[in-house]
Amino acid sequence: MILTNATIATMVAPYTDSSFGLIDNASIVVIDEKIKWVGKTSALPDSWSSSEQILDCQGNLITPGLIDCHTHLVYAGNRAREFELRLEGASYEEIANSGGGIVSTVTATRNASGEDLLQQSMPRLKQLMSEGVTTVEIKSGYGLDTENEIKMLRVAQELADKTGVRISKTFLGAHALPAEFKNDADGYIRTVCEEMLPRAYHEGLVDAVDGFTESIAFNVEQMERVFEIAQSYHLPIKLHAEQLSDLGGAKMAAQRGALSVDHLEYLNPLDVDKLGNGKTVAVMLPGAFYVLRETQLPPIAALREKGIPMAIASDCNPGSSPVTSLLLSMNMACTLFGMTPSEALGGVTIQAARALGLEKVIGSIEPDKQADLVIWDTDHPATLSYHIGLNPCAAIMIGGKWQKCLPWDHP
Ligand code: NIG
Ligand code: FE
């Protein structure tokens, strides 16, 4: 298949100079599930120009499929009551410490059947898809026991099977302390290390291992014990770090070669160079910043200056970020964090792919990558970050296949 007469934001580096890796009057050749060729239409090799399947994109924009590299999309219930309490002045930590917060979603998630969880989670995934998202990372972390963590990861797998979206499954057993381990965080971490993670891993349900270092969660040393086990299985690691305070989690994770460290509002700008291992991605979650009415900004200028790759994700979850829009997350990253529209699009494509360890497979438009593409009803990629509430997504392709089940007609 040839997609022709397109404006293509390839997101091939360097794109951070606001160039988006843009090629106008361009074509893409897709063979089976992969991109075979991309470039100026005038340079299209003759052997393909008479292809049977040619789609005229009428000057519209094509980008790589968007990647939401940090979500807690599988959960039951909602936390609208907590939203009300916060508006009345309670803090996220106060709510967590009084038995609400993450632990209240744990109760709802444990009580839900796998089928029920799937039904509740599907609309969130479809909403992301409708805005051009073709890959989603989904974390466990609302089960907090072996059976329920595995239930969540199986639902994540089923979402992939039912929609065709690429799903990356992350084990987040060390997300919060469940009530049955009150005052025994070390005991819980032992269970995570000796039972929960090994079981989930042996069932083939874990692509990466994440955790939460924070006063309301675990300390850096406890988290290192989980990472020891993860790395003994050669599983990549990631960490929620420096969201509400500076405990030094990001530095520890980066030293261990983490794929990503996420949130980072309280990361000391002087510590930014400790992330510079050429691998670890800083994942910005402006939805959580916005919802918690945080005022401490992540050290964007220092990250940019040190050349640390920055991704952006929705952090879709029922507490700190009930957000199912990656386009809105891009807008917030620009408006609230001062990222550029080119950094924002890079943040949900190639850098998000790196945050999942998938940068050789997806995230940019270049030969031999998977044909995960979005056609947008717009002529310039900066418009994707600029509009609020307008969805110009016209069609999505995953692995060379147009996707249906969306609120538009596919070509
Ligand atoms: O990324 N920080 C910890 N975890 C989630 C919040 C989960 C929740 O509040 O349910 C986050 O913000
Ligand atoms: Fe999160």
Tab-separated table of C-alpha atoms and ligand atoms in Angstrom:
chain	number	residue	atom	x	y	z
A	1	MET	CA	0.000	0.000	0.000
A	2	ILE	CA	1.164	3.515	-0.754
A	3	LEU	CA	0.018	6.532	1.233
A	4	THR	CA	0.745	9.486	-0.988
A	5	ASN	CA	0.282	13.270	-1.138
A	6	ALA	CA	0.922	13.520	2.605
A	7	THR	CA	2.795	15.791	4.978
A	8	ILE	CA	4.797	13.424	7.136
A	9	ALA	CA	6.155	14.112	10.624
A	10	THR	CA	8.636	11.248	10.703
A	11	MET	CA	9.902	12.083	14.226
A	12	VAL	CA	13.288	10.810	13.150
A	13	ALA	CA	15.988	12.579	15.194
A	14	PRO	CA	16.847	15.400	15.387
A	15	TYR	CA	13.320	16.764	15.593
A	16	THR	CA	13.611	18.822	18.785
A	17	ASP	CA	14.539	21.916	16.767
A	18	SER	CA	10.817	22.178	15.928
A	19	SER	CA	11.362	20.342	12.668
A	20	PHE	CA	9.257	17.276	13.568
A	21	GLY	CA	11.368	15.446	10.959
A	22	LEU	CA	8.853	16.911	8.505
A	23	ILE	CA	8.692	15.900	4.821
A	24	ASP	CA	6.061	17.532	2.605
A	25	ASN	CA	4.724	16.139	-0.690
A	26	ALA	CA	5.651	12.780	0.729
A	27	SER	CA	4.708	9.123	0.440
A	28	ILE	CA	4.980	6.046	2.623
A	29	VAL	CA	5.183	2.512	1.260
A	30	VAL	CA	3.745	-0.122	3.590
A	31	ILE	CA	4.343	-3.805	2.895
A	32	ASP	CA	2.624	-6.289	5.190
A	33	GLU	CA	3.054	-4.972	8.721
A	34	LYS	CA	6.052	-2.751	8.078
A	35	ILE	CA	7.099	0.573	6.654
A	36	LYS	CA	9.214	-0.172	3.601
A	37	TRP	CA	10.001	3.303	2.320
A	38	VAL	CA	9.323	6.958	3.173
A	39	GLY	CA	10.349	10.140	1.359
A	40	LYS	CA	9.433	12.784	-1.179
A	41	THR	CA	6.872	11.440	-3.650
A	42	SER	CA	9.108	12.691	-6.460
A	43	ALA	CA	11.757	10.204	-5.275
A	44	LEU	CA	9.388	7.212	-5.017
A	45	PRO	CA	11.055	4.275	-6.798
A	46	ASP	CA	9.254	3.324	-10.067
A	47	SER	CA	8.757	-0.239	-8.925
A	48	TRP	CA	6.115	0.943	-6.441
A	49	SER	CA	4.498	3.853	-8.233
A	50	SER	CA	2.049	1.533	-10.011
A	51	SER	CA	0.959	-0.194	-6.783
A	52	GLU	CA	-2.678	-1.281	-6.670
A	53	GLN	CA	-3.448	0.282	-3.341
A	54	ILE	CA	-2.726	3.993	-3.406
A	55	LEU	CA	-4.358	6.274	-0.864
A	56	ASP	CA	-4.320	10.000	-1.636
A	57	CYS	CA	-3.985	11.765	1.727
A	58	GLN	CA	-4.872	15.158	0.203
A	59	GLY	CA	-2.029	16.962	1.905
A	60	ASN	CA	-3.043	15.770	5.362
A	61	LEU	CA	-0.563	15.035	8.106
A	62	ILE	CA	0.733	11.554	8.937
A	63	THR	CA	2.522	10.900	12.211
A	64	PRO	CA	3.711	7.740	13.914
A	65	GLY	CA	0.971	6.104	15.990
A	66	LEU	CA	0.864	7.795	19.376
A	67	ILE	CA	2.216	5.892	22.374
A	68	ASP	CA	0.838	6.380	25.878
A	69	CYS	CA	3.797	5.064	27.883
A	70	HIS	CA	2.397	5.413	31.442
A	71	THR	CA	-1.159	4.434	32.340
A	72	HIS	CA	-3.091	2.702	35.101
A	73	LEU	CA	-5.990	2.209	32.702
A	74	VAL	CA	-7.269	-1.062	34.179
A	75	TYR	CA	-9.168	-0.350	37.395
A	76	ALA	CA	-12.660	-0.529	38.849
A	77	GLY	CA	-14.832	2.267	40.198
A	78	ASN	CA	-13.922	5.916	40.347
A	79	ARG	CA	-12.684	8.430	42.906
A	80	ALA	CA	-15.001	11.379	42.245
A	81	ARG	CA	-15.616	11.643	46.011
A	82	GLU	CA	-11.873	12.094	46.535
A	83	PHE	CA	-11.937	14.811	43.882
A	84	GLU	CA	-14.590	16.598	45.931
A	85	LEU	CA	-12.545	16.206	49.118
A	86	ARG	CA	-9.480	17.675	47.443
A	87	LEU	CA	-11.510	20.638	46.270
A	88	GLU	CA	-12.552	21.113	49.894
A	89	GLY	CA	-8.879	21.306	50.845
A	90	ALA	CA	-7.707	17.752	51.591
A	91	SER	CA	-4.344	16.816	50.055
A	92	TYR	CA	-3.589	13.675	48.011
A	93	GLU	CA	-1.338	12.449	50.852
A	94	GLU	CA	-3.965	13.128	53.552
A	95	ILE	CA	-6.545	11.147	51.607
A	96	ALA	CA	-4.066	8.290	51.111
A	97	ASN	CA	-3.102	8.285	54.801
A	98	SER	CA	-6.742	8.091	55.899
A	99	GLY	CA	-7.370	4.921	53.894
A	100	GLY	CA	-8.550	6.526	50.645
A	101	GLY	CA	-6.523	7.060	47.518
A	102	ILE	CA	-4.878	4.122	45.776
A	103	VAL	CA	-6.035	1.676	48.465
A	104	SER	CA	-9.709	2.521	47.839
A	105	THR	CA	-9.272	1.614	44.167
A	106	VAL	CA	-7.620	-1.605	45.351
A	107	THR	CA	-10.820	-2.583	47.185
A	108	ALA	CA	-12.969	-1.867	44.120
A	109	THR	CA	-10.559	-3.687	41.802
A	110	ARG	CA	-10.310	-6.761	44.018
A	111	ASN	CA	-14.117	-6.930	44.162
A	112	ALA	CA	-14.500	-6.751	40.375
A	113	SER	CA	-14.416	-9.858	38.179
A	114	GLY	CA	-11.992	-9.943	35.253
A	115	GLU	CA	-14.949	-9.485	32.893
A	116	ASP	CA	-16.196	-6.495	34.852
A	117	LEU	CA	-12.723	-4.928	34.857
A	118	LEU	CA	-12.514	-5.420	31.109
A	119	GLN	CA	-15.919	-3.768	30.573
A	120	GLN	CA	-14.951	-0.810	32.750
A	121	SER	CA	-11.540	-0.346	31.167
A	122	MET	CA	-12.488	-0.727	27.484
A	123	PRO	CA	-14.106	2.735	27.086
A	124	ARG	CA	-10.920	4.354	28.378
A	125	LEU	CA	-8.797	2.468	25.873
A	126	LYS	CA	-11.195	3.305	23.013
A	127	GLN	CA	-11.094	6.950	23.969
A	128	LEU	CA	-7.291	6.925	23.769
A	129	MET	CA	-7.455	5.091	20.420
A	130	SER	CA	-9.886	7.641	19.025
A	131	GLU	CA	-7.111	10.220	19.348
A	132	GLY	CA	-4.525	8.212	17.451
A	133	VAL	CA	-3.031	6.097	20.226
A	134	THR	CA	-1.755	2.773	18.898
A	135	THR	CA	0.368	1.584	21.855
A	136	VAL	CA	-0.529	1.791	25.529
A	137	GLU	CA	1.455	0.784	28.573
A	138	ILE	CA	-0.821	-0.544	31.320
A	139	LYS	CA	0.312	-1.104	34.890
A	140	SER	CA	-1.041	-3.433	37.523
A	141	GLY	CA	-0.914	-2.007	41.049
A	142	TYR	CA	-4.548	-1.992	42.174
A	143	GLY	CA	-4.560	-5.690	43.061
A	144	LEU	CA	-1.678	-5.746	45.544
A	145	ASP	CA	-1.915	-9.499	45.985
A	146	THR	CA	-0.866	-12.253	43.636
A	147	GLU	CA	-4.300	-13.205	42.375
A	148	ASN	CA	-5.508	-9.672	41.745
A	149	GLU	CA	-2.284	-8.380	40.212
A	150	ILE	CA	-2.421	-11.282	37.775
A	151	LYS	CA	-6.116	-10.583	37.115
A	152	MET	CA	-5.274	-6.991	36.149
A	153	LEU	CA	-2.428	-8.027	33.838
A	154	ARG	CA	-4.651	-10.610	32.142
A	155	VAL	CA	-7.266	-7.921	31.520
A	156	ALA	CA	-4.546	-5.746	29.989
A	157	GLN	CA	-3.665	-8.639	27.676
A	158	GLU	CA	-7.337	-9.144	26.770
A	159	LEU	CA	-7.648	-5.464	25.880
A	160	ALA	CA	-4.806	-5.979	23.420
A	161	ASP	CA	-6.389	-9.111	21.972
A	162	LYS	CA	-9.789	-7.455	21.557
A	163	THR	CA	-8.679	-4.126	20.053
A	164	GLY	CA	-5.407	-4.719	18.205
A	165	VAL	CA	-3.758	-1.928	20.203
A	166	ARG	CA	-0.210	-2.805	21.269
A	167	ILE	CA	-0.241	-3.141	25.030
A	168	SER	CA	2.885	-3.176	27.156
A	169	LYS	CA	2.211	-4.788	30.546
A	170	THR	CA	3.983	-3.440	33.612
A	171	PHE	CA	3.968	-5.116	37.026
A	172	LEU	CA	3.424	-2.475	39.732
A	173	GLY	CA	3.048	-4.592	42.858
A	174	ALA	CA	5.049	-1.987	44.806
A	175	HIS	CA	2.455	0.748	44.260
A	176	ALA	CA	0.993	1.068	47.774
A	177	LEU	CA	0.807	-0.887	50.993
A	178	PRO	CA	-2.355	-3.031	51.172
A	179	ALA	CA	-4.340	-2.906	54.429
A	180	GLU	CA	-3.436	-6.483	55.396
A	181	PHE	CA	0.257	-5.475	55.621
A	182	LYS	CA	-0.336	-2.329	57.708
A	183	ASN	CA	2.906	-1.370	59.490
A	184	ASP	CA	4.775	-4.144	57.655
A	185	ALA	CA	6.026	-2.643	54.413
A	186	ASP	CA	9.095	-4.893	54.517
A	187	GLY	CA	6.850	-7.946	54.790
A	188	TYR	CA	4.824	-6.783	51.807
A	189	ILE	CA	7.955	-6.138	49.740
A	190	ARG	CA	9.083	-9.680	50.603
A	191	THR	CA	5.785	-11.024	49.240
A	192	VAL	CA	6.198	-8.918	46.099
A	193	CYS	CA	9.706	-10.300	45.581
A	194	GLU	CA	9.137	-13.917	46.532
A	195	GLU	CA	5.633	-14.558	45.287
A	196	MET	CA	3.811	-11.877	43.313
A	197	LEU	CA	6.455	-10.875	40.778
A	198	PRO	CA	7.761	-14.422	40.189
A	199	ARG	CA	4.221	-15.716	39.565
A	200	ALA	CA	3.275	-12.886	37.220
A	201	TYR	CA	6.583	-13.272	35.392
A	202	HIS	CA	6.242	-17.035	34.940
A	203	GLU	CA	2.751	-16.536	33.523
A	204	GLY	CA	4.312	-14.361	30.803
A	205	LEU	CA	2.400	-11.270	31.905
A	206	VAL	CA	5.261	-8.872	32.644
A	207	ASP	CA	7.099	-6.658	30.147
A	208	ALA	CA	8.564	-4.325	32.797
A	209	VAL	CA	8.564	-3.716	36.550
A	210	ASP	CA	7.587	-0.390	38.110
A	211	GLY	CA	7.248	0.963	41.656
A	212	PHE	CA	6.421	4.074	43.661
A	213	THR	CA	8.991	5.651	45.974
A	214	GLU	CA	7.242	8.177	48.191
A	215	SER	CA	6.345	8.743	51.843
A	216	ILE	CA	2.888	7.263	51.118
A	217	ALA	CA	4.421	4.272	49.318
A	218	PHE	CA	7.911	2.692	49.589
A	219	ASN	CA	11.421	3.891	50.335
A	220	VAL	CA	14.309	3.677	47.897
A	221	GLU	CA	15.909	0.722	49.643
A	222	GLN	CA	12.674	-1.312	49.568
A	223	MET	CA	12.292	-0.518	45.892
A	224	GLU	CA	15.824	-1.698	45.177
A	225	ARG	CA	14.894	-5.130	46.534
A	226	VAL	CA	12.108	-5.375	43.961
A	227	PHE	CA	14.432	-4.205	41.184
A	228	GLU	CA	16.986	-6.856	42.200
A	229	ILE	CA	14.437	-9.579	41.477
A	230	ALA	CA	13.213	-7.880	38.297
A	231	GLN	CA	16.739	-7.594	36.968
A	232	SER	CA	17.515	-11.205	37.884
A	233	TYR	CA	14.766	-12.028	35.342
A	234	HIS	CA	16.285	-9.523	32.871
A	235	LEU	CA	13.096	-7.480	33.064
A	236	PRO	CA	13.417	-3.741	32.403
A	237	ILE	CA	12.578	-1.419	35.295
A	238	LYS	CA	10.799	1.934	35.656
A	239	LEU	CA	9.909	4.095	38.651
A	240	HIS	CA	7.344	6.654	39.863
A	241	ALA	CA	9.799	9.033	41.487
A	242	GLU	CA	9.988	12.493	42.990
A	243	GLN	CA	6.255	13.126	42.452
A	244	LEU	CA	5.517	14.647	45.863
A	245	SER	CA	8.965	14.861	47.468
A	246	ASP	CA	12.630	14.225	46.660
A	247	LEU	CA	13.610	10.781	47.981
A	248	GLY	CA	16.312	10.079	45.404
A	249	GLY	CA	14.411	7.333	43.609
A	250	ALA	CA	15.066	8.636	40.104
A	251	LYS	CA	18.816	8.624	40.650
A	252	MET	CA	18.763	5.058	41.992
A	253	ALA	CA	16.612	3.800	39.100
A	254	ALA	CA	18.747	5.550	36.475
A	255	GLN	CA	21.904	4.069	37.992
A	256	ARG	CA	20.310	0.665	37.489
A	257	GLY	CA	19.644	1.493	33.842
A	258	ALA	CA	15.876	2.071	34.164
A	259	LEU	CA	13.883	2.551	30.976
A	260	SER	CA	12.168	5.527	32.563
A	261	VAL	CA	11.667	7.604	35.669
A	262	ASP	CA	8.253	9.217	35.808
A	263	HIS	CA	6.662	12.371	37.363
A	264	LEU	CA	9.874	14.120	38.645
A	265	GLU	CA	8.287	17.382	39.850
A	266	TYR	CA	10.549	17.306	42.936
A	267	LEU	CA	13.709	16.156	41.161
A	268	ASN	CA	16.473	18.571	42.131
A	269	PRO	CA	17.791	20.237	38.936
A	270	LEU	CA	21.297	19.567	40.280
A	271	ASP	CA	20.573	15.831	40.172
A	272	VAL	CA	19.420	15.831	36.561
A	273	ASP	CA	22.819	14.853	35.186
A	274	LYS	CA	22.651	11.671	37.301
A	275	LEU	CA	19.910	10.512	34.915
A	276	GLY	CA	22.215	10.938	31.942
A	277	ASN	CA	23.088	7.321	31.211
A	278	GLY	CA	22.042	7.570	27.557
A	279	LYS	CA	19.055	5.350	28.187
A	280	THR	CA	16.677	6.481	30.932
A	281	VAL	CA	13.736	8.573	29.718
A	282	ALA	CA	12.137	11.247	31.918
A	283	VAL	CA	8.378	10.755	31.594
A	284	MET	CA	6.292	13.884	32.171
A	285	LEU	CA	2.771	13.428	33.522
A	286	PRO	CA	1.150	16.850	33.294
A	287	GLY	CA	-2.337	15.408	33.911
A	288	ALA	CA	-1.357	14.465	37.481
A	289	PHE	CA	0.324	17.854	37.966
A	290	TYR	CA	-2.861	19.571	36.829
A	291	VAL	CA	-5.346	17.424	38.753
A	292	LEU	CA	-3.390	17.653	42.028
A	293	ARG	CA	-2.985	21.399	41.462
A	294	GLU	CA	0.756	20.921	41.966
A	295	THR	CA	2.857	24.065	41.800
A	296	GLN	CA	6.357	22.520	41.769
A	297	LEU	CA	7.389	22.193	38.116
A	298	PRO	CA	9.594	19.334	36.890
A	299	PRO	CA	13.093	20.597	35.942
A	300	ILE	CA	12.384	20.758	32.200
A	301	ALA	CA	15.111	23.260	31.335
A	302	ALA	CA	17.770	21.171	33.083
A	303	LEU	CA	16.508	17.955	31.452
A	304	ARG	CA	16.591	19.629	28.056
A	305	GLU	CA	20.038	21.080	28.641
A	306	LYS	CA	21.468	17.712	29.710
A	307	GLY	CA	19.888	16.006	26.710
A	308	ILE	CA	17.729	13.664	28.794
A	309	PRO	CA	14.973	12.290	26.540
A	310	MET	CA	11.532	13.464	27.664
A	311	ALA	CA	8.311	11.536	27.062
A	312	ILE	CA	4.737	12.533	27.905
A	313	ALA	CA	1.948	10.236	29.066
A	314	SER	CA	-1.632	10.519	30.294
A	315	ASP	CA	-1.032	8.643	33.593
A	316	CYS	CA	-4.674	7.590	33.135
A	317	ASN	CA	-5.747	6.533	36.659
A	318	PRO	CA	-8.766	7.114	38.907
A	319	GLY	CA	-6.997	9.330	41.452
A	320	SER	CA	-4.311	11.735	40.347
A	321	SER	CA	-5.067	11.775	36.624
A	322	PRO	CA	-8.510	10.697	35.392
A	323	VAL	CA	-7.320	11.624	31.907
A	324	THR	CA	-8.003	9.675	28.723
A	325	SER	CA	-6.590	12.183	26.269
A	326	LEU	CA	-3.011	12.085	25.086
A	327	LEU	CA	-3.586	15.174	22.926
A	328	LEU	CA	-4.655	17.103	26.030
A	329	SER	CA	-1.589	15.765	27.854
A	330	MET	CA	0.571	17.174	25.032
A	331	ASN	CA	-1.162	20.530	25.327
A	332	MET	CA	-0.634	20.549	29.097
A	333	ALA	CA	3.050	19.614	28.688
A	334	CYS	CA	3.450	22.678	26.472
A	335	THR	CA	1.300	25.124	28.434
A	336	LEU	CA	2.159	24.022	31.975
A	337	PHE	CA	5.706	22.673	31.542
A	338	GLY	CA	6.995	24.801	28.676
A	339	MET	CA	7.761	21.936	26.318
A	340	THR	CA	7.664	22.732	22.601
A	341	PRO	CA	5.061	21.157	20.288
A	342	SER	CA	7.887	19.255	18.587
A	343	GLU	CA	9.122	17.944	21.955
A	344	ALA	CA	5.511	17.090	22.814
A	345	LEU	CA	4.981	15.045	19.652
A	346	GLY	CA	8.383	13.400	20.164
A	347	GLY	CA	7.288	12.748	23.740
A	348	VAL	CA	4.326	10.638	22.646
A	349	THR	CA	6.125	8.897	19.779
A	350	ILE	CA	9.840	8.100	19.662
A	351	GLN	CA	10.658	9.020	23.281
A	352	ALA	CA	7.619	7.126	24.555
A	353	ALA	CA	8.825	4.146	22.521
A	354	ARG	CA	12.197	4.407	24.266
A	355	ALA	CA	10.436	4.561	27.653
A	356	LEU	CA	8.993	1.141	26.764
A	357	GLY	CA	12.189	-0.261	25.242
A	358	LEU	CA	10.424	-0.420	21.862
A	359	GLU	CA	12.361	2.266	19.986
A	360	LYS	CA	13.608	-0.199	17.379
A	361	VAL	CA	10.049	-1.312	16.593
A	362	ILE	CA	7.759	1.733	16.797
A	363	GLY	CA	7.794	5.479	17.475
A	364	SER	CA	8.978	6.981	14.186
A	365	ILE	CA	8.296	6.680	10.490
A	366	GLU	CA	11.306	4.941	8.978
A	367	PRO	CA	11.944	1.805	6.961
A	368	ASP	CA	11.683	-1.500	8.830
A	369	LYS	CA	9.592	-0.088	11.668
A	370	GLN	CA	6.064	-1.344	12.241
A	371	ALA	CA	3.473	0.535	10.180
A	372	ASP	CA	1.732	2.198	13.129
A	373	LEU	CA	0.480	5.418	11.574
A	374	VAL	CA	-2.107	8.136	12.131
A	375	ILE	CA	-3.648	10.329	9.449
A	376	TRP	CA	-4.748	13.674	10.873
A	377	ASP	CA	-7.121	16.163	9.347
A	378	THR	CA	-4.561	18.954	9.664
A	379	ASP	CA	-1.547	20.156	7.734
A	380	HIS	CA	0.868	20.902	10.573
A	381	PRO	CA	1.983	18.829	13.581
A	382	ALA	CA	2.057	21.806	15.997
A	383	THR	CA	-1.771	21.877	15.778
A	384	LEU	CA	-1.889	18.553	17.666
A	385	SER	CA	-0.570	20.259	20.812
A	386	TYR	CA	-2.323	23.559	20.198
A	387	HIS	CA	-6.011	22.653	20.049
A	388	ILE	CA	-7.851	21.768	23.228
A	389	GLY	CA	-10.767	19.411	22.719
A	390	LEU	CA	-10.602	19.152	18.932
A	391	ASN	CA	-9.796	15.686	17.666
A	392	PRO	CA	-8.396	15.791	14.122
A	393	CYS	CA	-7.624	12.056	14.031
A	394	ALA	CA	-8.938	10.725	10.719
A	395	ALA	CA	-7.601	7.160	10.648
A	396	ILE	CA	-5.188	4.877	12.425
A	397	MET	CA	-3.167	1.944	11.197
A	398	ILE	CA	-1.515	-0.596	13.498
A	399	GLY	CA	1.009	-3.016	12.040
A	400	GLY	CA	-0.187	-2.243	8.503
A	401	LYS	CA	-3.890	-2.752	9.298
A	402	TRP	CA	-6.492	-0.005	9.397
A	403	GLN	CA	-8.334	-0.101	12.702
A	404	LYS	CA	-12.069	-0.115	13.024
A	405	CYS	CA	-14.142	0.141	16.212
A	406	LEU	CA	-13.663	3.863	16.254
A	407	PRO	CA	-16.024	6.800	15.964
A	408	TRP	CA	-15.016	7.486	12.370
A	409	ASP	CA	-15.006	5.719	9.037
A	410	HIS	CA	-11.660	4.277	8.154
A	411	PRO	CA	-10.416	4.571	4.584
B	1	NIG	O1	1.017	7.856	38.743
B	1	NIG	N1	1.832	7.993	41.876
B	1	NIG	C1	1.299	6.911	42.007
B	1	NIG	N2	0.469	6.337	41.163
B	1	NIG	C2	-0.432	7.005	40.331
B	1	NIG	C3	-1.650	7.407	41.056
B	1	NIG	C4	-2.502	6.298	41.324
B	1	NIG	C5	-3.753	6.657	42.046
B	1	NIG	O2	-3.897	7.737	42.665
B	1	NIG	O3	-4.645	5.790	42.000
B	1	NIG	C6	0.208	8.146	39.600
B	1	NIG	O4	-0.068	9.331	39.834
B	2	FE	FE	1.389	6.520	37.551
